[in-house]
Tab-separated table of C-alpha atoms in Angstrom:
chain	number	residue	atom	x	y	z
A	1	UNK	CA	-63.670	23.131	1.833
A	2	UNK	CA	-63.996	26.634	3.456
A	3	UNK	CA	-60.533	25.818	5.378
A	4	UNK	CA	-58.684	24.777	2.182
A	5	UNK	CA	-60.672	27.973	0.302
A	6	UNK	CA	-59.387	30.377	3.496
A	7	UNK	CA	-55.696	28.943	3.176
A	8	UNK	CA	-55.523	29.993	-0.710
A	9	UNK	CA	-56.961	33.248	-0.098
A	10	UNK	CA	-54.171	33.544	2.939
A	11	UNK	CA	-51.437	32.727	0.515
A	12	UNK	CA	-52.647	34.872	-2.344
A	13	UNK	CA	-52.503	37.780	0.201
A	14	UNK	CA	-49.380	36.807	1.057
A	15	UNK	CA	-47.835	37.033	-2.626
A	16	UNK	CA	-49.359	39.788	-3.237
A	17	UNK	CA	-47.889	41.929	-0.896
A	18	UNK	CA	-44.624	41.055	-2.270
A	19	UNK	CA	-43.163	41.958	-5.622
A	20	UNK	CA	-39.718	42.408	-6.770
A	21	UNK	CA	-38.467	45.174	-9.304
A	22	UNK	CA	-36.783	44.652	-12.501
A	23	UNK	CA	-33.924	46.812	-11.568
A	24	UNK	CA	-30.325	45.213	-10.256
A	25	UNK	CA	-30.247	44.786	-6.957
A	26	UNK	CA	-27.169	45.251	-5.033
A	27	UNK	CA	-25.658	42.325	-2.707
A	28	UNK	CA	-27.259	44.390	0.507
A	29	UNK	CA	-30.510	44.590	-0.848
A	30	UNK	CA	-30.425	40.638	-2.595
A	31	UNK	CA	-29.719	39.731	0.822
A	32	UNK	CA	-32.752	41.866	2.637
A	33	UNK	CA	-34.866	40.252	-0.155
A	34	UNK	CA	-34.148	36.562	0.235
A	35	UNK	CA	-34.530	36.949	4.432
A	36	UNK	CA	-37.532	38.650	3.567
A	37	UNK	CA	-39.104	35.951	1.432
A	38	UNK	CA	-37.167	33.417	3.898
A	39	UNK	CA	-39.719	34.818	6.501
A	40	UNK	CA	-42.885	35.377	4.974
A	41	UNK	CA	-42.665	31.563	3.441
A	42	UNK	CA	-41.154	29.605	5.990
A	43	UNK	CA	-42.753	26.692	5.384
A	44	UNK	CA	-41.294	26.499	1.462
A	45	UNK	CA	-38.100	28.365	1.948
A	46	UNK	CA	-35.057	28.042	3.617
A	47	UNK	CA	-32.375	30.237	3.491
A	48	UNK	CA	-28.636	29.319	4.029
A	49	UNK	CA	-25.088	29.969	3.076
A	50	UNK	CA	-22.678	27.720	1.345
A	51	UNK	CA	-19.282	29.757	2.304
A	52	UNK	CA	-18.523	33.834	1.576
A	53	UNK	CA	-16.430	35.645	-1.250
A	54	UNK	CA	-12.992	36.751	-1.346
A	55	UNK	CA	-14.312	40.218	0.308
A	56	UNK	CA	-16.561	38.280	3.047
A	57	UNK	CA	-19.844	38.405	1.361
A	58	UNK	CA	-21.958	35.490	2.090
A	59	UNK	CA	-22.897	33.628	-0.869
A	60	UNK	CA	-26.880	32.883	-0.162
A	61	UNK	CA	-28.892	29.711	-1.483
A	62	UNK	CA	-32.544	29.692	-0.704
A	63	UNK	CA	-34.040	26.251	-0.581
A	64	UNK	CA	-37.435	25.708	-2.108
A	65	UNK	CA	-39.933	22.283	-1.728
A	66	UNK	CA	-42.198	20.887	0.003
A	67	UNK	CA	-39.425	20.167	2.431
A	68	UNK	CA	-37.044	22.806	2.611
A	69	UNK	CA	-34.703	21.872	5.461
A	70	UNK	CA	-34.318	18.258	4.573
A	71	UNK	CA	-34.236	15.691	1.969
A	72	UNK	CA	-36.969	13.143	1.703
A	73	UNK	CA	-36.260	10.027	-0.054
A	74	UNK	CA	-37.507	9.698	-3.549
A	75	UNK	CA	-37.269	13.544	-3.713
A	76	UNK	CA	-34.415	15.056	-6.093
A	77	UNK	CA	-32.466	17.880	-5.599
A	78	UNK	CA	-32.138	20.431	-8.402
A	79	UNK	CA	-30.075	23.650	-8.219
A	80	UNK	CA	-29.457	26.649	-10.142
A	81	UNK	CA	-26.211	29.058	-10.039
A	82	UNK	CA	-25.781	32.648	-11.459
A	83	UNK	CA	-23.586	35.176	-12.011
A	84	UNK	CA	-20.692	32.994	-11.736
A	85	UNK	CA	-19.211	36.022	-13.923
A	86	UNK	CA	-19.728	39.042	-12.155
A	87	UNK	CA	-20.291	41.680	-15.076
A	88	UNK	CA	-22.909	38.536	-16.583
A	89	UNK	CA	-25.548	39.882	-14.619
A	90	UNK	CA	-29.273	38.736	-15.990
A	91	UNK	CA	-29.196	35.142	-14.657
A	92	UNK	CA	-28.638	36.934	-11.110
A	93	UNK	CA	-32.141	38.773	-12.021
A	94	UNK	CA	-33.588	35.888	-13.668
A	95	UNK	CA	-32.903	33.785	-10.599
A	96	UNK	CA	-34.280	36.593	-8.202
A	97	UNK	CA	-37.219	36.643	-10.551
A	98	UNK	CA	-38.016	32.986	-10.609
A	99	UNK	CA	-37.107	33.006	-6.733
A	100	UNK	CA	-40.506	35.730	-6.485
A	101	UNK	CA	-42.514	33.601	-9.054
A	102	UNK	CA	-42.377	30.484	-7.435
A	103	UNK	CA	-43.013	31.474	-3.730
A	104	UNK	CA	-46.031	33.935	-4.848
A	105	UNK	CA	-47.192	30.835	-7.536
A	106	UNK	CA	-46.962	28.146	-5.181
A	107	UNK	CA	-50.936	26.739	-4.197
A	108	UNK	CA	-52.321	28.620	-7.247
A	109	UNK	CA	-50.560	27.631	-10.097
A	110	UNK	CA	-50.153	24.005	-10.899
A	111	UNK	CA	-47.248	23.837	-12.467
A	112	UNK	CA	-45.069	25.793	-9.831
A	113	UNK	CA	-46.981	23.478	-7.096
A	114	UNK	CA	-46.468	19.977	-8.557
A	115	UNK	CA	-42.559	21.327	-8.997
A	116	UNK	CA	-42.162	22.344	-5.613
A	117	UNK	CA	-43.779	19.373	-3.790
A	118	UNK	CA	-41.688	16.988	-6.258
A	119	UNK	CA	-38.891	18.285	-6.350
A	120	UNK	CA	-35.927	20.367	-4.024
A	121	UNK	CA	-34.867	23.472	-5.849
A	122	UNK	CA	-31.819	25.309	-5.106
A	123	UNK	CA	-30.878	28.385	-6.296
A	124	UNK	CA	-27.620	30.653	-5.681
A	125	UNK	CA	-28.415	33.560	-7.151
A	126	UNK	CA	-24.850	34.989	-6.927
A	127	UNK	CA	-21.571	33.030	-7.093
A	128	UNK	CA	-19.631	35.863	-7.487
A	129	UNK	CA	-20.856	39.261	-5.709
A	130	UNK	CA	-17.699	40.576	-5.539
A	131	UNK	CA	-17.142	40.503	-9.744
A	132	UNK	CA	-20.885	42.039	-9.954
A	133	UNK	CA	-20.248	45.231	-7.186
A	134	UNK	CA	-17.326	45.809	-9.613
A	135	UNK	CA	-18.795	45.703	-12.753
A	136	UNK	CA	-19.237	48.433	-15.388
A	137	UNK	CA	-22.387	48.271	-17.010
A	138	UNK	CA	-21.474	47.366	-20.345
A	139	UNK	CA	-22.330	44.474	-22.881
A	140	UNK	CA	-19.363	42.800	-24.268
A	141	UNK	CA	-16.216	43.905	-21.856
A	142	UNK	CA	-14.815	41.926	-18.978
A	143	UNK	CA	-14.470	44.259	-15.782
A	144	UNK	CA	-16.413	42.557	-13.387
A	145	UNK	CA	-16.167	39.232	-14.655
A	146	UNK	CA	-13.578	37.612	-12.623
A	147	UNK	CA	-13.663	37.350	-8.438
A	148	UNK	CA	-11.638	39.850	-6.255
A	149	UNK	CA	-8.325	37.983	-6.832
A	150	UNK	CA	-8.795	38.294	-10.623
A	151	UNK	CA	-9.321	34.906	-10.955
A	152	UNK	CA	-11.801	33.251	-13.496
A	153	UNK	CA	-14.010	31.261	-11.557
A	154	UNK	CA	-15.313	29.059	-14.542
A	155	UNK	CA	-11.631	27.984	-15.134
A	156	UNK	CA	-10.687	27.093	-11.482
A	157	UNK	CA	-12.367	23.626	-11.021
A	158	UNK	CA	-10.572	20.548	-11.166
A	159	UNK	CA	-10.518	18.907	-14.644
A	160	UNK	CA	-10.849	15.278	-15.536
A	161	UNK	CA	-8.766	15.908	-18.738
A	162	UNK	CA	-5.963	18.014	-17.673
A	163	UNK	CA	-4.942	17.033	-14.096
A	164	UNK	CA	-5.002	19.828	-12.111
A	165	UNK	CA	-6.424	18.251	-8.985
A	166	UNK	CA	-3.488	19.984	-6.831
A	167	UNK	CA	-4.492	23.095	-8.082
A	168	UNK	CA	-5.402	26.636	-5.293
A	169	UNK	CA	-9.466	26.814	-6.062
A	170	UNK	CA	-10.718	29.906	-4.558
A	171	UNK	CA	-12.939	30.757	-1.956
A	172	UNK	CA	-16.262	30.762	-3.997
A	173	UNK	CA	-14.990	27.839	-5.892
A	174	UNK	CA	-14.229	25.607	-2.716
A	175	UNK	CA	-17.478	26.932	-1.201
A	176	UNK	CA	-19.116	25.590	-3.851
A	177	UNK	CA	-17.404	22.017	-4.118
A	178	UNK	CA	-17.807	21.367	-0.462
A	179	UNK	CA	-21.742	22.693	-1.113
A	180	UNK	CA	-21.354	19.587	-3.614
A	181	UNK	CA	-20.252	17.260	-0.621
A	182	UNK	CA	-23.696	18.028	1.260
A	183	UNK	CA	-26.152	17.328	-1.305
A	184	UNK	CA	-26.861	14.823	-3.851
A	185	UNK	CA	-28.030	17.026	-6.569
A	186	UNK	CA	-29.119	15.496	-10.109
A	187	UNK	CA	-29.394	17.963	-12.081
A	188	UNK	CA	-28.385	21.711	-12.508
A	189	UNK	CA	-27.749	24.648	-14.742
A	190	UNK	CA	-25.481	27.749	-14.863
A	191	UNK	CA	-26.334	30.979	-15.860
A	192	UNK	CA	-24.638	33.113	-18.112
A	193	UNK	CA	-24.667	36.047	-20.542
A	194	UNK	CA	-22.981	36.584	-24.397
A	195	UNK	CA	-24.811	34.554	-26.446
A	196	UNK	CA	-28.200	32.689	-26.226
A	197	UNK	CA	-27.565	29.070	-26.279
A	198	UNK	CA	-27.535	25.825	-24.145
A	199	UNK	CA	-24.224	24.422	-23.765
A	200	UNK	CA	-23.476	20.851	-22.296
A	201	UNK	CA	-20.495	18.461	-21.631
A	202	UNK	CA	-17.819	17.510	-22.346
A	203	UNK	CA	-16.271	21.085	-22.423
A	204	UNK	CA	-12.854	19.973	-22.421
A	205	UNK	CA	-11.368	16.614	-23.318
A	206	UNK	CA	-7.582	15.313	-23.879
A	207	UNK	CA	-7.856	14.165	-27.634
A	208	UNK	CA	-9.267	10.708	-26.108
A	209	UNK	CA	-12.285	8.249	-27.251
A	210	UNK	CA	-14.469	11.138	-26.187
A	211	UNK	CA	-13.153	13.356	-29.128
A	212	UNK	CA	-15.340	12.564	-31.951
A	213	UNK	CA	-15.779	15.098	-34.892
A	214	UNK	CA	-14.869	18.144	-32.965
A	215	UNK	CA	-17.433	17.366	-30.286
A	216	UNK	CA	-16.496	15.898	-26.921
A	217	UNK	CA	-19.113	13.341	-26.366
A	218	UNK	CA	-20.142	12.056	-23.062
A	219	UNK	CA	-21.524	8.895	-21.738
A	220	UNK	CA	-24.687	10.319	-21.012
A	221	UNK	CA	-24.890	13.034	-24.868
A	222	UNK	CA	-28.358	11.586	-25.558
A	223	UNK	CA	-29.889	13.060	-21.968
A	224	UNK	CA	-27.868	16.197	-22.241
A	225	UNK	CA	-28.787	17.192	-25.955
A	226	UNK	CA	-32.441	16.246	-24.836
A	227	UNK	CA	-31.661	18.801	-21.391
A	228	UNK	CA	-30.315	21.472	-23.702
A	229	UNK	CA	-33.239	21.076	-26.753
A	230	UNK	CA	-35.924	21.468	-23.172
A	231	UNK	CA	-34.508	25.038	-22.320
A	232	UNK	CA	-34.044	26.061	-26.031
A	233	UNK	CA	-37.257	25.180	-27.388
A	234	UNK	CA	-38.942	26.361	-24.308
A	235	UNK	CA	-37.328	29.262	-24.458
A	236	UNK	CA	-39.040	32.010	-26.727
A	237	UNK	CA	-35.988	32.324	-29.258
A	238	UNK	CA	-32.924	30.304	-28.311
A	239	UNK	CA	-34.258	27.365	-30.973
A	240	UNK	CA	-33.801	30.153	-33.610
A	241	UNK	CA	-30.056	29.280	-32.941
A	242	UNK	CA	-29.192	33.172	-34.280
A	243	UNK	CA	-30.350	35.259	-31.470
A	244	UNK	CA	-27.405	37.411	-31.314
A	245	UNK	CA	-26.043	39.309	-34.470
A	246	UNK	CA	-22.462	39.394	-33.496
A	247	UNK	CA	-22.555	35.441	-32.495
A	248	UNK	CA	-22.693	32.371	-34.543
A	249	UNK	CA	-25.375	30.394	-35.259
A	250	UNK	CA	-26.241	27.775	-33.335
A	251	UNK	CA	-27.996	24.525	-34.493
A	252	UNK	CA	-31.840	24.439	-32.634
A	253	UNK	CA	-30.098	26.851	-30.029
A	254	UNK	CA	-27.659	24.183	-28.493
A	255	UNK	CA	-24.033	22.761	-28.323
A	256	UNK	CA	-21.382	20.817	-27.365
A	257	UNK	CA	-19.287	23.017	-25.317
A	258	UNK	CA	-15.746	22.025	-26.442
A	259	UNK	CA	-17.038	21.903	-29.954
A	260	UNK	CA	-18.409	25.706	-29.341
A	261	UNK	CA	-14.224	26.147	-27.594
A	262	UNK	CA	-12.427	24.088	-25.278
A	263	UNK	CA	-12.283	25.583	-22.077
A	264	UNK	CA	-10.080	23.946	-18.919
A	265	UNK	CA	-11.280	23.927	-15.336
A	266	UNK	CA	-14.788	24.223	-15.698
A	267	UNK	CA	-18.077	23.887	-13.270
A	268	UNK	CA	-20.300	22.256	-15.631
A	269	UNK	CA	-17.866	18.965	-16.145
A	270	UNK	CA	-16.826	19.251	-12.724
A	271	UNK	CA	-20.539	18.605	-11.558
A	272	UNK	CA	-21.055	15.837	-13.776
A	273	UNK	CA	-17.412	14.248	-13.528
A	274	UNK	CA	-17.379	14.530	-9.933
A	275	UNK	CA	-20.472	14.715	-8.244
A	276	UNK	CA	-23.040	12.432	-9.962
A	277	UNK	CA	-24.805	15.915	-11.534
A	278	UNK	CA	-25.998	16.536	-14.711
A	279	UNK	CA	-25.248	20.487	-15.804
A	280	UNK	CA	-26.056	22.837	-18.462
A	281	UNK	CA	-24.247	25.891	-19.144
A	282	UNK	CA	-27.055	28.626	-20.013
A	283	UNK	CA	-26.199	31.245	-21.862
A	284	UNK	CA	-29.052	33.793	-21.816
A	285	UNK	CA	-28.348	37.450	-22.873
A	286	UNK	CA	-26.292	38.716	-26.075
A	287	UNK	CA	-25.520	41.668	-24.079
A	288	UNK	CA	-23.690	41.044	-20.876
A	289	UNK	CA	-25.033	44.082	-18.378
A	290	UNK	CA	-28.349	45.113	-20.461
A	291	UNK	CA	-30.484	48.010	-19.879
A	292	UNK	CA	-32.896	47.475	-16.978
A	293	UNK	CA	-35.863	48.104	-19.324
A	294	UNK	CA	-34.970	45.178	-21.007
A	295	UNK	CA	-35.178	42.758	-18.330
A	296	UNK	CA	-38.870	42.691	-18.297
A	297	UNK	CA	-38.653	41.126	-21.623
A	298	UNK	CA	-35.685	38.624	-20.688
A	299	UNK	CA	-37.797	37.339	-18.042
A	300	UNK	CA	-40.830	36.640	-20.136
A	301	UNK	CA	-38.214	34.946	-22.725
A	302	UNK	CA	-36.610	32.427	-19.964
A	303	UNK	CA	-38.909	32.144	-17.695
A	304	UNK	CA	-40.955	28.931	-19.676
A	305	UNK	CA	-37.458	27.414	-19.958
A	306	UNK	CA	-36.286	28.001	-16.401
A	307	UNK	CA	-39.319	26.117	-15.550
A	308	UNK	CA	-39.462	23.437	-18.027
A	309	UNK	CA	-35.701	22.551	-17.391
A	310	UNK	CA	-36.320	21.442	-13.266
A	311	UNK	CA	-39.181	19.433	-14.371
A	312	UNK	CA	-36.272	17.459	-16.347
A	313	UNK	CA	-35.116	16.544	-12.884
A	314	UNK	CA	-37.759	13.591	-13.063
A	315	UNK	CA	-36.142	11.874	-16.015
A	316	UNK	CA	-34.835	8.590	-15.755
A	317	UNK	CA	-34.733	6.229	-12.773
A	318	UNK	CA	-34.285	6.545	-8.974
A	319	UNK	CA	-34.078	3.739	-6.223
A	320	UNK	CA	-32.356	2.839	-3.233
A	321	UNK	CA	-30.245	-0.560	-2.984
A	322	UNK	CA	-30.347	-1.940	0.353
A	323	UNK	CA	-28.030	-5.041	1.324
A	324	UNK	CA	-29.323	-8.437	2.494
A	325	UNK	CA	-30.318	-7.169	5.857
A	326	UNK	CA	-32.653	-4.637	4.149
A	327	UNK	CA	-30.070	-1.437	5.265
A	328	UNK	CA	-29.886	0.941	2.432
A	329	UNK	CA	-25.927	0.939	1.755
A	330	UNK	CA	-23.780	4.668	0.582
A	331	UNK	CA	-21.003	3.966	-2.002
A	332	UNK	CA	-22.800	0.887	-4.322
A	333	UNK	CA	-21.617	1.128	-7.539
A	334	UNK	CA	-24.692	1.687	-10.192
A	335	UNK	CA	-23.654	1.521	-13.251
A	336	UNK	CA	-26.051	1.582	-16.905
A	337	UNK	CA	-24.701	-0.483	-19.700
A	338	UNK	CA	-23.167	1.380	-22.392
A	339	UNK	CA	-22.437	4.413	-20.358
A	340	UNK	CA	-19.161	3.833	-19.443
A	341	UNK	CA	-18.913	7.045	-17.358
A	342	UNK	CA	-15.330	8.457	-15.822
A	343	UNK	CA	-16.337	8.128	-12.500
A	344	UNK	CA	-18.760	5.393	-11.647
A	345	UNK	CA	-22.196	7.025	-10.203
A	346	UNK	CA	-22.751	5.683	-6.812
A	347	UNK	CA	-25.418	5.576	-4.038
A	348	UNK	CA	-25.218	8.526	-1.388
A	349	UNK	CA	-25.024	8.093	2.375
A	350	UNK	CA	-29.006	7.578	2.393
A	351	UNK	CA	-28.293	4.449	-0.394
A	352	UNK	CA	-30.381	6.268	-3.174
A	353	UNK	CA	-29.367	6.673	-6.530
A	354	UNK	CA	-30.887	8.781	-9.545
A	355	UNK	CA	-30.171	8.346	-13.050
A	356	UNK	CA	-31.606	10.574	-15.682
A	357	UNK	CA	-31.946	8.983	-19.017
A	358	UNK	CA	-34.525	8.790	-21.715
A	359	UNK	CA	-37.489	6.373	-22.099
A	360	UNK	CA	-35.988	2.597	-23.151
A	361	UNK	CA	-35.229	-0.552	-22.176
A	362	UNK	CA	-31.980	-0.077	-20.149
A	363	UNK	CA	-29.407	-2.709	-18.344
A	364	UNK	CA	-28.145	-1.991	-14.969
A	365	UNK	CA	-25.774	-3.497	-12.563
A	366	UNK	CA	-25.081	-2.639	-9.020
A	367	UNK	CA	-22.205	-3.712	-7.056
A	368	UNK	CA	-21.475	-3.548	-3.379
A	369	UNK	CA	-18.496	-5.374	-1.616
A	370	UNK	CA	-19.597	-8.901	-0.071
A	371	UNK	CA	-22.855	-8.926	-1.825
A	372	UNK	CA	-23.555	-10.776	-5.366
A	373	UNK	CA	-23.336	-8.711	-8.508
A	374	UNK	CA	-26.893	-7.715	-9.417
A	375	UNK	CA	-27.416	-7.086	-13.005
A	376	UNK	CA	-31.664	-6.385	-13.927
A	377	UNK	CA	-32.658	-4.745	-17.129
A	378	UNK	CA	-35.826	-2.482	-16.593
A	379	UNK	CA	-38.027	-0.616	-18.641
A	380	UNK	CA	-38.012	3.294	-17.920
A	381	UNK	CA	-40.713	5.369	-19.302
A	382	UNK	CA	-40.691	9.048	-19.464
A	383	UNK	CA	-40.659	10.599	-15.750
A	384	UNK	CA	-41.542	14.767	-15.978
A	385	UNK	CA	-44.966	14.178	-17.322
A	386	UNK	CA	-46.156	12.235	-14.471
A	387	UNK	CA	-43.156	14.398	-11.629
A	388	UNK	CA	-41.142	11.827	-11.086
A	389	UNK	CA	-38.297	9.179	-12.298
A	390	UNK	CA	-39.420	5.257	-12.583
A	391	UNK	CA	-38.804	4.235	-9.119
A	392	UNK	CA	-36.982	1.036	-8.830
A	393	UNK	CA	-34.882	-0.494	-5.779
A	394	UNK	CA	-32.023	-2.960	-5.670
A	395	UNK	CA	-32.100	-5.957	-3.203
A	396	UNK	CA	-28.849	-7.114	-2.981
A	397	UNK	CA	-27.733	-10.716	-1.512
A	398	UNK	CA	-24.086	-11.823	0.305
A	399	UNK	CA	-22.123	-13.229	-1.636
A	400	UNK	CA	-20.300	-17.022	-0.476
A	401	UNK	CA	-17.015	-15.519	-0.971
A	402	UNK	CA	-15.533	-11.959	0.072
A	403	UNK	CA	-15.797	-9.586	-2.716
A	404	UNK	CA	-13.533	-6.414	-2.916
A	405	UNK	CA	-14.792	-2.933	-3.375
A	406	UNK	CA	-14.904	-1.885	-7.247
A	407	UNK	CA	-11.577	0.009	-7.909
A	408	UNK	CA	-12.427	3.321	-8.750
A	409	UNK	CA	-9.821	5.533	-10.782
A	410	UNK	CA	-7.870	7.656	-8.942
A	411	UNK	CA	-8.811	11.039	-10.155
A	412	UNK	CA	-12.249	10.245	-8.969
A	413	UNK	CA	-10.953	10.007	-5.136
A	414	UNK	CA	-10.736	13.552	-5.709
A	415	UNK	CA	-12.759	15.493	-3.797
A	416	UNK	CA	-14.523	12.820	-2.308
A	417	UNK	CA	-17.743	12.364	-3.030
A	418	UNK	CA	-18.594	10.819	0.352
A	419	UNK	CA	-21.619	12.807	2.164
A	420	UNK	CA	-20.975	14.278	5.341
A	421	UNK	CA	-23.914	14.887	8.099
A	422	UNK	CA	-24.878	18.696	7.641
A	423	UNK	CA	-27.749	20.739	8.389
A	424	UNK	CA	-29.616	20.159	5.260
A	425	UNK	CA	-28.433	16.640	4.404
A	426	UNK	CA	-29.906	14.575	7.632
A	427	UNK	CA	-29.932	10.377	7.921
A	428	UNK	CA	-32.751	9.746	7.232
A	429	UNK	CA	-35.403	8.161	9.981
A	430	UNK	CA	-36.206	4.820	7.884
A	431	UNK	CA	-31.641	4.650	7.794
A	432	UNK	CA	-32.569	4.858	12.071
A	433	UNK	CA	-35.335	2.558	12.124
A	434	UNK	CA	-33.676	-0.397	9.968
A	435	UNK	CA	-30.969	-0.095	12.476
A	436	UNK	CA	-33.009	-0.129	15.362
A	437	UNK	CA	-34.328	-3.342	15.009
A	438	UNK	CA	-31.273	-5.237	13.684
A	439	UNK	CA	-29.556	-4.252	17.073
A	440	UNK	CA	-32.732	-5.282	18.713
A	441	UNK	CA	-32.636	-8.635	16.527
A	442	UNK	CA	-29.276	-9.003	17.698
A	443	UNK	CA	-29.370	-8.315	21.320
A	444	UNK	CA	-32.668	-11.032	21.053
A	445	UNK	CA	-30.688	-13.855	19.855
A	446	UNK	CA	-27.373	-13.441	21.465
């Protein structure tokens, strides 16, 4: 008891002597601060860069779990991005903010320490440095708001509707795809300023099925409109839905985001098209580049919601499916009945999968090339309350005859979704020991 009691008084000292201002902080001194924090919590924290900006600067991510250098199995990865707009700047002090909260809340608070050792949380504070060192401070113009090369980096992804795969992304935009490549994130939000609502997908669409009364409707609209109503009514006024006087209303503080205006190219249907993860758009300030004093206030407002929204991470279900010999397989096709999504979700390179979706009785089939079609319908309660999803893991059998892979549509070959080996996305040690003692099995009976 004295030990544990010593270690909480050593970690309260610890936050304490760290605070951050409500002031914006330049890239120099965002980068002093996140080394800084990177040091004095090394054992939460861990700092890296995905890639640099069109000028060179790096574009930091500071990891934050229980495990900050690694995934763990059964653990889901959660990120947030801001100031993908340079001249949107409170989401890049909102992020800084939550960045200090967490690390000096972390053993003390509940909440923040239940997240942490649950969950692995992200952040990029700045997408796009080089739009916010050349911003004007100003509420409703653009300077600022696209990357050196003028470029609008929330219209540069590719697009499932439009076909644009061949397109030049930029440097922050590739940085960020290939980021994409290494991790297996479920779920994720984008920060913004204009307007105070929660956007989700589709934002585009082609005048297909998914067109439907002005809205572009997803496979997955139920979990999103439940993601975006978790930020807005957490959130101290977004619900009102008429935050902003020059903006319209929005109903409880949400919407579609081509029903609010189509817009081409962008990160949030990228994530979820592409790579398996479920994003809001977050739109957070009316004014663009407020007055510092009012940051103390836009902190108090979001920071409930910021919160709230990565314990959504835990909706849903979460498994790995292994093949006959027990081996956890990358690529098996997992797909929930009546969510006919554009690109099939798959297992990563460690054979997990996470779905998020609300409490029900749900249908789902996994299939994997030489092994039977497995089709089980389970029963998936609701995850955040208790910190995690419904875990539930597919044994899958060979099949008498040779099955081919499960044709996938073209556009989803591109990028590839496959995972490579990086720094913070390691094989796991069970993938190693399952090996291990097939070989041995092997070399036994030959």
């Amino acid at each position: 008891m004295f030990v544990f009691t010593l270690c909480l008084f050593l970690w309260s000292w610890l936050s304490s002597i760290h605070s951050l201002e409500f002031r914006y902080h330049n890239s120099v001194e965002m980068e002093e601060y996140l080394k800084d924090i990177n040091g004095k919590f090394p054992d939460i924290t861990h700092l890296h860069s995905i890639g640099q900006s069109v000028e060179g600067r790096e574009l930091w991510v500071l990891i934050l779990g229980q495990h900050p250098r690694e995934h763990r199995t059964g653990i889901p990865e959660f990120k947030y991005v801001g100031n993908m707009h340079g001249n949107e700047v409170v989401g890049r002090v909102l992020l800084l903010q939550l960045i200090d909260y967490l690390t000096s809340h972390y053993l003390s608070d509940p909440l923040v320490t239940r997240l942490l050792n649950s969950s692995r949380v992200h952040i990029l504070p700045s997408m796009n440095p080089d739009g916010f060192e050349s911003s004007a401070r100003d509420c409703m113009y653009t300077i600022g708001r696209y990357n050196k090369n003028g470029v609008d980096l929330n219209r540069n992804f590719p697009d499932a509707f439009e076909g644009n795969s061949e397109r030049e992304r930029e440097k922050e935009v590739r940085a960020v795809m290939d980021w994409l490549k290494t991790e297996s994130f479920v779920l994720s939000a984008n920060l913004h300023g204009g307007a105070v609502v929660a956007s989700y997908p589709y934002d585009n669409s082609n005048g297909g099925s998914e067109l439907q009364g002005g809205h572009s409707i997803s496979p997955d609209d139920d979990v999103f409109v439940q993601l975006a109503k978790t930020y807005s009514y957490s959130h101290r006024d977004m619900h009102n839905g008429n935050s902003c006087y020059d903006s319209q209303d929005f109903t409880n503080g949400i919407t579609n985001g081509y029903y609010w205006y189509p817009l081409p190219g962008g990160m949030q249907d990228y994530n979820y098209v592409w790579a398996q993860c479920l994003e809001l758009t977050l739109e957070i300030s009316c004014c663009k580049f407020p007055p510092e004093a009012e940051l103390p206030g836009l902190w108090e407002a979001n920071k409930p919601a910021l919160l709230a929204y990565i314990q959504q991470v835990h909706l849903g279900v979460k498994g790995v499916v292994m093949d006959s010999y027990g081996k956890p397989v990358q690529n098996a096709v997992v797909e929930v009945a009546g969510r006919r999504n554009l690109c099939p979700f798959r297992t990563d390179r460690n054979g997990e999968y996470y779905r998020l979706l609300l409490p029900g009785n749900y249908t789902i089939t996994v299939t994997y090339p030489g092994h039977k079609t497995l089709t089980q319908t389970i029963q998936v309660p609701y995850g955040p309350d208790a910190f995690s999803a419904l875990t539930h893991n597919f044994f899958l059998q060979e099949s008498d005859y040779s099955s081919k892979a499960t044709q996938l549509p073209q556009s989803c070959t591109t990028p590839n979704l496959g995972i490579p080996e990086s720094d913070s996305a390691t094989l796991l040690p069970s993938v190693f020991t399952t090996l291990t003692l097939l070989l041995l099995q092997r070399l036994l009976l030959s």
